[in-house]
Tab-separated table of C-alpha atoms in Angstrom:
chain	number	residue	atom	x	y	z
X	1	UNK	CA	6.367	-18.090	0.318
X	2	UNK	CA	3.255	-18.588	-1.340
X	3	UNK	CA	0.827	-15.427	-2.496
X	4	UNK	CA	-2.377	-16.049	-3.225
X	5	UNK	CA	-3.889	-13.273	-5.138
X	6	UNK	CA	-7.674	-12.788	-5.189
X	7	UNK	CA	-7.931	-12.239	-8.870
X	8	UNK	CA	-11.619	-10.862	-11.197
X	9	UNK	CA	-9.379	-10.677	-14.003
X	10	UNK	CA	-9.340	-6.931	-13.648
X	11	UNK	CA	-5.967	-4.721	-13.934
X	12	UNK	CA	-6.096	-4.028	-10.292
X	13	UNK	CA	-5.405	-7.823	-9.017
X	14	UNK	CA	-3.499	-8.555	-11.675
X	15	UNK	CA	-1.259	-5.384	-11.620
X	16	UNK	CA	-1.162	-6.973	-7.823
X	17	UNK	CA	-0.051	-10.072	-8.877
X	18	UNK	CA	2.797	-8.409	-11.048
X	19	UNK	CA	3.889	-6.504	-8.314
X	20	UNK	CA	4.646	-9.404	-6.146
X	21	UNK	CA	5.758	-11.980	-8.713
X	22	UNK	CA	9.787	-11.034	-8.025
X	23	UNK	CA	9.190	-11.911	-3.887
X	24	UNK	CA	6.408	-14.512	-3.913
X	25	UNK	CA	5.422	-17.617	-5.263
X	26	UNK	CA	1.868	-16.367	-6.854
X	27	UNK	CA	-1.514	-18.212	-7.777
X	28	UNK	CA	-4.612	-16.666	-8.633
X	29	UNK	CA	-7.475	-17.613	-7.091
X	30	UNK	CA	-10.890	-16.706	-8.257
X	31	UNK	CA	-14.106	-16.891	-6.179
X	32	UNK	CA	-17.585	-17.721	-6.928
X	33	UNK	CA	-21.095	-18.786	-5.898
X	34	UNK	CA	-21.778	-20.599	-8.831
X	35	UNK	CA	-24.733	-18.599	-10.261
X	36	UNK	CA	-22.220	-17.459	-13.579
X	37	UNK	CA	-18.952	-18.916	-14.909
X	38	UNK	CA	-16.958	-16.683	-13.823
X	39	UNK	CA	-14.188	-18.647	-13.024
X	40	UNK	CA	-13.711	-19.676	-16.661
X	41	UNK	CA	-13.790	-16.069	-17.589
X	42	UNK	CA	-10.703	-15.023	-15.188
X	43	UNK	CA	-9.317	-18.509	-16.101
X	44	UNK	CA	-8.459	-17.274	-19.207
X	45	UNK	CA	-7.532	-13.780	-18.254
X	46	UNK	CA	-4.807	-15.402	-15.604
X	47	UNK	CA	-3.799	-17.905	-18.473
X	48	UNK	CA	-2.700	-14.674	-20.706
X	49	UNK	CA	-0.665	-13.623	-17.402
X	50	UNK	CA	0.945	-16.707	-16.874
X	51	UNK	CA	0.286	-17.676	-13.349
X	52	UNK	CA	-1.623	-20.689	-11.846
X	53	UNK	CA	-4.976	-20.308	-10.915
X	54	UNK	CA	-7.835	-22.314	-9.185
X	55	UNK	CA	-11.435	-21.406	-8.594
X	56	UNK	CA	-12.733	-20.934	-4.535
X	57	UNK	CA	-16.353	-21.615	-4.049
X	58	UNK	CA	-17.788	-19.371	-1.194
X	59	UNK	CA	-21.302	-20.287	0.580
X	60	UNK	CA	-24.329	-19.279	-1.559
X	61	UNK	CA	-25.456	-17.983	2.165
X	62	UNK	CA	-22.732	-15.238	1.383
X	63	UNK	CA	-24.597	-13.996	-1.722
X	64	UNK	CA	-28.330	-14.473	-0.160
X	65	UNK	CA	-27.054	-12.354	3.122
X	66	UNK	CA	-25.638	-9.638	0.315
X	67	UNK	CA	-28.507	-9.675	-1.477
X	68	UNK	CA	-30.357	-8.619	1.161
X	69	UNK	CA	-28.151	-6.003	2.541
X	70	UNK	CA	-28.439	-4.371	-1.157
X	71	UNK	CA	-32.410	-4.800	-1.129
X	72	UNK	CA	-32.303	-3.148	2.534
X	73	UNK	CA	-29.274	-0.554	1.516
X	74	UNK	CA	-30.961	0.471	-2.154
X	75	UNK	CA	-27.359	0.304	-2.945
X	76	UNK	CA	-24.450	-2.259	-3.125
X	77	UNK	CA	-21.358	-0.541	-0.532
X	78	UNK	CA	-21.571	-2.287	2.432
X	79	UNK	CA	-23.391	-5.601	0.324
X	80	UNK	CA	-20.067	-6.060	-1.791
X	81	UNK	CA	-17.942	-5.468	1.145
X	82	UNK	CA	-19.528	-8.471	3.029
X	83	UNK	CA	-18.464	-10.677	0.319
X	84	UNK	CA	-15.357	-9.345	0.061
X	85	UNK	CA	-14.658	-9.919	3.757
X	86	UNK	CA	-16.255	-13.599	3.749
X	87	UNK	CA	-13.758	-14.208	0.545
X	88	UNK	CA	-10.503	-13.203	2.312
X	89	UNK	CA	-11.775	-15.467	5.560
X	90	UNK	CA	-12.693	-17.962	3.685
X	91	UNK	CA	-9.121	-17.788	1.409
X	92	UNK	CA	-7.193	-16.859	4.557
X	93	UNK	CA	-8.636	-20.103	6.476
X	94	UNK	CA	-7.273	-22.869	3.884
X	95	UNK	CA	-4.706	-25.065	5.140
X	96	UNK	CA	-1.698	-24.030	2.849
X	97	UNK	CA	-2.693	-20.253	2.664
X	98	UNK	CA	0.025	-18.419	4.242
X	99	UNK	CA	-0.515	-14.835	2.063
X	100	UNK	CA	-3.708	-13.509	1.368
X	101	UNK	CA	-3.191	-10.135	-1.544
X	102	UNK	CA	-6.175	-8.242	-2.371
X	103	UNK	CA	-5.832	-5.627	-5.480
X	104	UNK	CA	-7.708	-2.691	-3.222
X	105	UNK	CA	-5.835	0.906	-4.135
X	106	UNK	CA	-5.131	3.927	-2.051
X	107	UNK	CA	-8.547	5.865	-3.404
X	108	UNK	CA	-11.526	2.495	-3.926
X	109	UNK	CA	-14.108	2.738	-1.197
X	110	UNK	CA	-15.210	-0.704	-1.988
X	111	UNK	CA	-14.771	-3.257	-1.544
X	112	UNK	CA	-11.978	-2.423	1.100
X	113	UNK	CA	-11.279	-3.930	4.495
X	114	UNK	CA	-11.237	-1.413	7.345
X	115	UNK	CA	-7.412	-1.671	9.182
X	116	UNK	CA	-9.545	-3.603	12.092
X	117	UNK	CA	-10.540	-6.099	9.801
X	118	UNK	CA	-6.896	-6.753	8.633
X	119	UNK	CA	-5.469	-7.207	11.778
X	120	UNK	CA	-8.090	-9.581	12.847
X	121	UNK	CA	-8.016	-11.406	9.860
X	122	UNK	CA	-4.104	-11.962	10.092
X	123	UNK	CA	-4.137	-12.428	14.109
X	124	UNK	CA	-6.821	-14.825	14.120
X	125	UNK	CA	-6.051	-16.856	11.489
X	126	UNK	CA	-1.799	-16.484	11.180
X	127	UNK	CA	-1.422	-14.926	7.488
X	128	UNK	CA	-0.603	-12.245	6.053
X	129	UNK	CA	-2.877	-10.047	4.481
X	130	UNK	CA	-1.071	-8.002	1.557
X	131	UNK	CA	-2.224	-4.919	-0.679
X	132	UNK	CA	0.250	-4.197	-3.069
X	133	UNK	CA	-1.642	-1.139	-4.400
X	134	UNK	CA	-3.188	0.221	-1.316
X	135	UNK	CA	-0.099	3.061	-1.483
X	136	UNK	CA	-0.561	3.855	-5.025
X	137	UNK	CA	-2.814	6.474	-6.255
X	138	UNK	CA	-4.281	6.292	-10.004
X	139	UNK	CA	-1.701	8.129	-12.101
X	140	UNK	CA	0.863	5.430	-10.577
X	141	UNK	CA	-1.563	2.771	-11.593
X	142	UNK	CA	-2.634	3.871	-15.247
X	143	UNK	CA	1.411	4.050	-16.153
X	144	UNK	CA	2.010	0.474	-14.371
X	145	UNK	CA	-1.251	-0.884	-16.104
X	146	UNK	CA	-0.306	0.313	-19.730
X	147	UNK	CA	3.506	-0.440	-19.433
X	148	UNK	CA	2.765	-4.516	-18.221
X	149	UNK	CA	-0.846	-5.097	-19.399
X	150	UNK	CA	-3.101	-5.272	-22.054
X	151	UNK	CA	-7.073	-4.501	-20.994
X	152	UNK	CA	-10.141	-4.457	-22.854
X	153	UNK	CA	-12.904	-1.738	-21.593
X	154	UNK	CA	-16.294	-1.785	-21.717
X	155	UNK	CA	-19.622	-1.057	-19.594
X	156	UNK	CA	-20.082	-3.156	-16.250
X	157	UNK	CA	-23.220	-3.644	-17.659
X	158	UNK	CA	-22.362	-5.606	-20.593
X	159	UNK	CA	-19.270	-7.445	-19.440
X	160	UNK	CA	-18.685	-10.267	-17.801
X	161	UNK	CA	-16.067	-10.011	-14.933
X	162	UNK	CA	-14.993	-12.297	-12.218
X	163	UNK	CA	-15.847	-9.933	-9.481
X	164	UNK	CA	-18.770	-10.158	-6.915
X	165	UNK	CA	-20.293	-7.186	-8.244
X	166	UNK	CA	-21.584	-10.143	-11.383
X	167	UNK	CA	-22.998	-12.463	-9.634
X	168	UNK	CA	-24.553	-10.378	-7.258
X	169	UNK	CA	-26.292	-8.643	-9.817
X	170	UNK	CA	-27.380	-11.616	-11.489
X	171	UNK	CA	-29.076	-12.539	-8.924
X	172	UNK	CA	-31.076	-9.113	-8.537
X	173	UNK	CA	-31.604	-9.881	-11.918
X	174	UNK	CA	-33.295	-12.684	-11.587
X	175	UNK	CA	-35.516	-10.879	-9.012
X	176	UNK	CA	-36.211	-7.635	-9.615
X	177	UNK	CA	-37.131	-5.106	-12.823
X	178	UNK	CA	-35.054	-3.278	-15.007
X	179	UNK	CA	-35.640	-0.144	-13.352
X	180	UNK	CA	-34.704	-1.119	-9.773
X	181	UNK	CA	-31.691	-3.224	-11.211
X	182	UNK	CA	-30.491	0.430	-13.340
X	183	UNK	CA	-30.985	2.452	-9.790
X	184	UNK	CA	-28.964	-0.154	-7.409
X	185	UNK	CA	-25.852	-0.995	-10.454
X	186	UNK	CA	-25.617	2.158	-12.534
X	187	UNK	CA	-23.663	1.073	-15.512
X	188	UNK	CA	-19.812	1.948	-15.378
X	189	UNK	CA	-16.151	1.401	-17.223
X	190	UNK	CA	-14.851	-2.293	-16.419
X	191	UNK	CA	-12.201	-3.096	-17.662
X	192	UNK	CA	-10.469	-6.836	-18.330
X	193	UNK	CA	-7.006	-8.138	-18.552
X	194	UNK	CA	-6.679	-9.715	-22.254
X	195	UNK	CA	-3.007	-9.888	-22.046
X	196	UNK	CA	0.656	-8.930	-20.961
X	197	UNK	CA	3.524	-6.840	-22.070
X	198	UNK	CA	6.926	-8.348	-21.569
L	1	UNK	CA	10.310	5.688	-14.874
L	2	UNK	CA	12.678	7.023	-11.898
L	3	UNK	CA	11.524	6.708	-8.819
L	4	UNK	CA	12.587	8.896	-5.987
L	5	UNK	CA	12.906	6.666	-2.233
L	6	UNK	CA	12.943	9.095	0.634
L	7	UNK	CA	15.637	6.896	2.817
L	8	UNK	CA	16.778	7.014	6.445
L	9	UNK	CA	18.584	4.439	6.168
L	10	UNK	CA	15.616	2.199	8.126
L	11	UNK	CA	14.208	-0.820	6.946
L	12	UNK	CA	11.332	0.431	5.709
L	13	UNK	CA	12.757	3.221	3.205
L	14	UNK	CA	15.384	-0.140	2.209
L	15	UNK	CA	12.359	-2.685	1.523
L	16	UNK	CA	10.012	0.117	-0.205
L	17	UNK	CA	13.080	0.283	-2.617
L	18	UNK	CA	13.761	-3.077	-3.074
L	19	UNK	CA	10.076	-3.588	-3.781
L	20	UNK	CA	10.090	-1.296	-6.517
L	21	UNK	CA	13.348	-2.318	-8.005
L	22	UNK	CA	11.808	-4.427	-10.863
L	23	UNK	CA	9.520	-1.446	-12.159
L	24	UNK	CA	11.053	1.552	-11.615
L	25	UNK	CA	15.171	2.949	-11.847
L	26	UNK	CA	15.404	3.258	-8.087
L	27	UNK	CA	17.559	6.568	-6.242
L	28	UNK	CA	17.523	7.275	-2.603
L	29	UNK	CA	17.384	10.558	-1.500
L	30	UNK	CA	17.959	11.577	2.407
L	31	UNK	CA	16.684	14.881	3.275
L	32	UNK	CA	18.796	16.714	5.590
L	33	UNK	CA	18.917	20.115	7.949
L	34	UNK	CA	22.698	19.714	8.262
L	35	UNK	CA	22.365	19.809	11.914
L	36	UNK	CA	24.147	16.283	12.044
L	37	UNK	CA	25.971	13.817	9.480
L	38	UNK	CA	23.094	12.134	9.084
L	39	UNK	CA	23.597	12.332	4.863
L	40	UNK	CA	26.909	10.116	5.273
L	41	UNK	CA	25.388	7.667	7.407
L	42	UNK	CA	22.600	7.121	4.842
L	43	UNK	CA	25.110	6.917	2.085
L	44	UNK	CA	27.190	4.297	3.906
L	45	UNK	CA	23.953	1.863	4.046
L	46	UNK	CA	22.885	3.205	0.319
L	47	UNK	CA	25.807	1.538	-0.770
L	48	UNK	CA	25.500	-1.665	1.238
L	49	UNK	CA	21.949	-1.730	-0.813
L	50	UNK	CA	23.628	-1.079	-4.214
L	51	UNK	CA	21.281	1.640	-5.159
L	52	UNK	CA	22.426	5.420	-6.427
L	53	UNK	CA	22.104	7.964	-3.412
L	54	UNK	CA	21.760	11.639	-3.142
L	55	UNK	CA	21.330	14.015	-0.465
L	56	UNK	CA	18.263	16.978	-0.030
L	57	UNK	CA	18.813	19.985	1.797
L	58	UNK	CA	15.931	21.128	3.369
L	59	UNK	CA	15.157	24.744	4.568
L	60	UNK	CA	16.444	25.662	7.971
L	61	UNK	CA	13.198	26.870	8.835
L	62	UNK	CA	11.238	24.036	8.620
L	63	UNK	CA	13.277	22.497	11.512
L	64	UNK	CA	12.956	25.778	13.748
L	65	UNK	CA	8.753	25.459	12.666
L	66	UNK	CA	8.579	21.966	13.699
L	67	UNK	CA	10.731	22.494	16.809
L	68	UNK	CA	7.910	24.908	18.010
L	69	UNK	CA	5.247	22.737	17.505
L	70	UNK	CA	7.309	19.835	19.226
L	71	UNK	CA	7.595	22.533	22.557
L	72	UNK	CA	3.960	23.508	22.057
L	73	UNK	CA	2.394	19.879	21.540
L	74	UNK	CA	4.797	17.991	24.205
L	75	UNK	CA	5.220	15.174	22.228
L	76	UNK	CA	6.697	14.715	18.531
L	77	UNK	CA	3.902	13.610	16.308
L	78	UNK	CA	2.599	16.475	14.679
L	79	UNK	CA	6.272	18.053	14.572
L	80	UNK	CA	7.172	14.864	12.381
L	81	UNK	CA	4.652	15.048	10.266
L	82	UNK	CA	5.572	18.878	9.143
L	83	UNK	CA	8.993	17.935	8.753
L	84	UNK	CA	7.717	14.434	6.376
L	85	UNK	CA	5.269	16.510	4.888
L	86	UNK	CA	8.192	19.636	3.656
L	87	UNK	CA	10.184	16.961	2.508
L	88	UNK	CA	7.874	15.292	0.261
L	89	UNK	CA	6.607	18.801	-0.961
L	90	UNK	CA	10.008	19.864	-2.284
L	91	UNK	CA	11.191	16.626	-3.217
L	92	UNK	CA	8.140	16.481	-5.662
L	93	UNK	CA	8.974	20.261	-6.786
L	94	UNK	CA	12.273	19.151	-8.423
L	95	UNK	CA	12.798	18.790	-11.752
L	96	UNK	CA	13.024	15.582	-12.746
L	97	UNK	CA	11.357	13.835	-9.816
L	98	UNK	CA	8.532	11.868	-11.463
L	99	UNK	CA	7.730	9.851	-8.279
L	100	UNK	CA	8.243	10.097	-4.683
L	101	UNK	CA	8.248	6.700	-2.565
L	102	UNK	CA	7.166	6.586	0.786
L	103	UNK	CA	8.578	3.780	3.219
L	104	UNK	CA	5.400	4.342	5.379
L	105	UNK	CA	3.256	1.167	6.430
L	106	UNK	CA	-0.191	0.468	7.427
L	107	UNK	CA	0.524	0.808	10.520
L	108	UNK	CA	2.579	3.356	11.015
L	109	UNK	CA	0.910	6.276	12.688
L	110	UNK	CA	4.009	9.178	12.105
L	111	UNK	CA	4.879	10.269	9.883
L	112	UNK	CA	1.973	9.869	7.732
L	113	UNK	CA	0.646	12.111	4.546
L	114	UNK	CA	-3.301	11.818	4.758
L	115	UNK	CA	-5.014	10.557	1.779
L	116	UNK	CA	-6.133	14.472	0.820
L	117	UNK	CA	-2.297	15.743	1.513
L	118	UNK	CA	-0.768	12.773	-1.024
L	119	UNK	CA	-3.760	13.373	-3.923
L	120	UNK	CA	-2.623	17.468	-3.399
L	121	UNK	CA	1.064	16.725	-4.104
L	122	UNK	CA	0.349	14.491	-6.593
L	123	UNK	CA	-2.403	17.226	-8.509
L	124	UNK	CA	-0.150	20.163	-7.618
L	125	UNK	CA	3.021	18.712	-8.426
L	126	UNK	CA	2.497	16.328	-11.191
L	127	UNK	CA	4.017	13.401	-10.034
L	128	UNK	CA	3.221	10.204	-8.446
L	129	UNK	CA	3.161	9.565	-4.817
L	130	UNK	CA	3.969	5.551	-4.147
L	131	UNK	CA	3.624	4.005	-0.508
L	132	UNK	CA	5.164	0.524	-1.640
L	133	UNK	CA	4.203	-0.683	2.422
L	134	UNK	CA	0.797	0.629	2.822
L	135	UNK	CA	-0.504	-2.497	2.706
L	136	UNK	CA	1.854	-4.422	4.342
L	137	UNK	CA	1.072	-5.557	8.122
L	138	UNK	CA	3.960	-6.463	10.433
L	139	UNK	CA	3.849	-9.660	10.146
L	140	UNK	CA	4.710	-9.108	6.217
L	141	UNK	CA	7.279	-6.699	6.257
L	142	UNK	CA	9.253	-8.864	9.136
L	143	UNK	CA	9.306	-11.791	6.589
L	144	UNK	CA	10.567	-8.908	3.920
L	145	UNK	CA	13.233	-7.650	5.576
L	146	UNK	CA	14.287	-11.104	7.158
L	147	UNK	CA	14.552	-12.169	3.440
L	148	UNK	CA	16.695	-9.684	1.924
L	149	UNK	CA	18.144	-7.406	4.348
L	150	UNK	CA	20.834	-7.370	7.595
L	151	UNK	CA	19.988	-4.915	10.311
L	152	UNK	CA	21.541	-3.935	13.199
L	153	UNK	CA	18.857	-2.768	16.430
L	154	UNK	CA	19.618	-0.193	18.765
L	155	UNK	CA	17.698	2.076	21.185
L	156	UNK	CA	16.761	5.228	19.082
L	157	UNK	CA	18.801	7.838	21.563
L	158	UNK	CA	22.212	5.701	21.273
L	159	UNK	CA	22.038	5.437	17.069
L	160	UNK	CA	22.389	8.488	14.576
L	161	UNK	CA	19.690	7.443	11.507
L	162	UNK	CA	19.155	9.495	9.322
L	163	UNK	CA	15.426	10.245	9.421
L	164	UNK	CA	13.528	13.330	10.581
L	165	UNK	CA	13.917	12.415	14.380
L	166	UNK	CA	17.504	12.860	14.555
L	167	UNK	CA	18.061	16.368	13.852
L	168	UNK	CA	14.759	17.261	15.990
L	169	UNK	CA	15.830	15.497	18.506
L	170	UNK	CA	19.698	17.467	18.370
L	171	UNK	CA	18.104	20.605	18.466
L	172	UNK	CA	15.918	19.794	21.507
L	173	UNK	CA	19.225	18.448	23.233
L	174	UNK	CA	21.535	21.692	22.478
L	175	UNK	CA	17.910	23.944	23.668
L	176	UNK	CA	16.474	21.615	26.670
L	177	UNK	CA	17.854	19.458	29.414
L	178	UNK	CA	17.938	16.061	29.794
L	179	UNK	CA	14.162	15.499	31.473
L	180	UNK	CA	12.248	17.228	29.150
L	181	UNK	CA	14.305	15.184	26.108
L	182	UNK	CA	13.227	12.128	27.940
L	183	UNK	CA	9.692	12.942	28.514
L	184	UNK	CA	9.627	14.219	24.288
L	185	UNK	CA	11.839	11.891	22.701
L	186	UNK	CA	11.272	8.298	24.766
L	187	UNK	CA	13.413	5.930	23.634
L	188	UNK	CA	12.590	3.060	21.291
L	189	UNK	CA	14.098	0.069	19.039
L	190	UNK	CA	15.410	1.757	16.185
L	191	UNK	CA	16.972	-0.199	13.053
L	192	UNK	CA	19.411	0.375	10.542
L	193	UNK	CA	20.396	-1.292	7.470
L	194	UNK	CA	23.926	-2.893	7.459
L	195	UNK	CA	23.734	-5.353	4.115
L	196	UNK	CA	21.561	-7.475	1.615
L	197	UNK	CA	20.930	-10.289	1.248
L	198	UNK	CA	21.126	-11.691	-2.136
């Protein structure tokens, strides 16, 4: 069976991708509103893992309807979530889709589907919704991470990463000062996949 | 890194091993009161899986704790989860146990650690705590299991498995009569792991 991994070219969805390889056929698929090229940057990433990848484009709506939850919120939770969820719709819809993996773990608190959400998601729409990390805490991660991958760290602020935290901020960019922009993303560690250990 | 599978012999304890098998060298460990035989019965389908196998003796007391809050509840849950919760504790307390694997799922209700129980084992303790099905739906783990195991069904009161239920549920039977085990311990669809599939 097919597993289609929603991949930012972090160590999360591809640890997630790792994880599965021996059970599922696995692409990485990247989405993106088009605002940053993103998808080249996690193109590369998934070409140092070695699995195929493609690019998803979600509705610009998506990112307008965020944007305005984080201008109403004066922070990004529940803004990043509702891209999250429209991705893994969106992914889980495509004719051909059979497994949809997301890279949440045990302790993020976003983006993460609630269990609700899950079932819906694979009721309504016949898949299977898979997080390989969602039972692994981050001392189980960090010794998976640095025995099969290779990352590059540096601040969110400065890097570009195929997540919807990027292009989302971009945006808010765009559109708002440098103060408002350091109070709704404070800067934090990203990290990004630049290769793997055999 | 070892990694220690709690196993009942279930499907779930089997597939959270075989899931790990690729990363980690795999043992399965069956706690036991010594109430029943369950330890043998594990051992028989610990073979079938062709992973190493050891048995835990747990403290008498533990059963005789949970047995009261079984009587004083009326129904099993919170009984279960003391006797899963004890067996993860001292499982993580041995030397040499640098991970302790969980066969729980998302949707699993009993027995379940909470999110603040697993970080305390794993701060306390020192070790990792790994739910390899936590974020696997049904629909997932029945494609799983139909993939690389044989199980044999049964209703839960005719079959002797060898997880926390079984010895509970002998100690109720040699203390209560047949009603109130009925009205505690209703039966269910119970599997057990006869073979892999290669």
């Amino acid at each position: 069976m097919k597993a289609s991994v929603l991949f930012s070219g972090g160590k999360d969805s591809s640890l997630s991708a790792i994880l599965l390889e021996p059970f599922f056929e696995i692409e990485l698929v990247t989405c993106t509103f088009g605002v940053l090229q993103v998808g080249e940057v996690a193109s590369q990433a998934a070409e140092k893992l070695g699995f195929p990848h493609r690019i998803l484009e979600l509705d610009r709506q998506v990112l307008e309807d965020a944007y305005g939850l984080l201008i109403k919120d004066g922070f990004p939770r529940s803004s990043i979530n509702h891209i999250h969820y429209a991705a893994v719709e969106q992914l889980a819809s495509e004719k051909g889709v059979s497994a949809v993996v997301d890279g949440v773990r045990r302790d993020d608190r976003v983006p993460v589907l609630t269990i609700g959400q899950s079932r819906s998601i694979e009721d309504r729409l016949g898949i299977k919704y898979i997080c390989p990390l969602k039972g692994y805490g981050r001392s189980a991660v960090d010794y998976l991470v640095n025995k099969y991958l290779i990352i590059d760290e540096g601040q969110s602020s400065e890097m570009i990463k195929a997540d919807y935290e990027t292009e989302l901020r971009e945006i808010t960019r765009q559109r708002q000062d440098e103060n408002i922009m350091r109070k709704l993303f404070p800067s934090h560690v990203q990290s990004h996949v630049i290769g793997r250990k055999k």
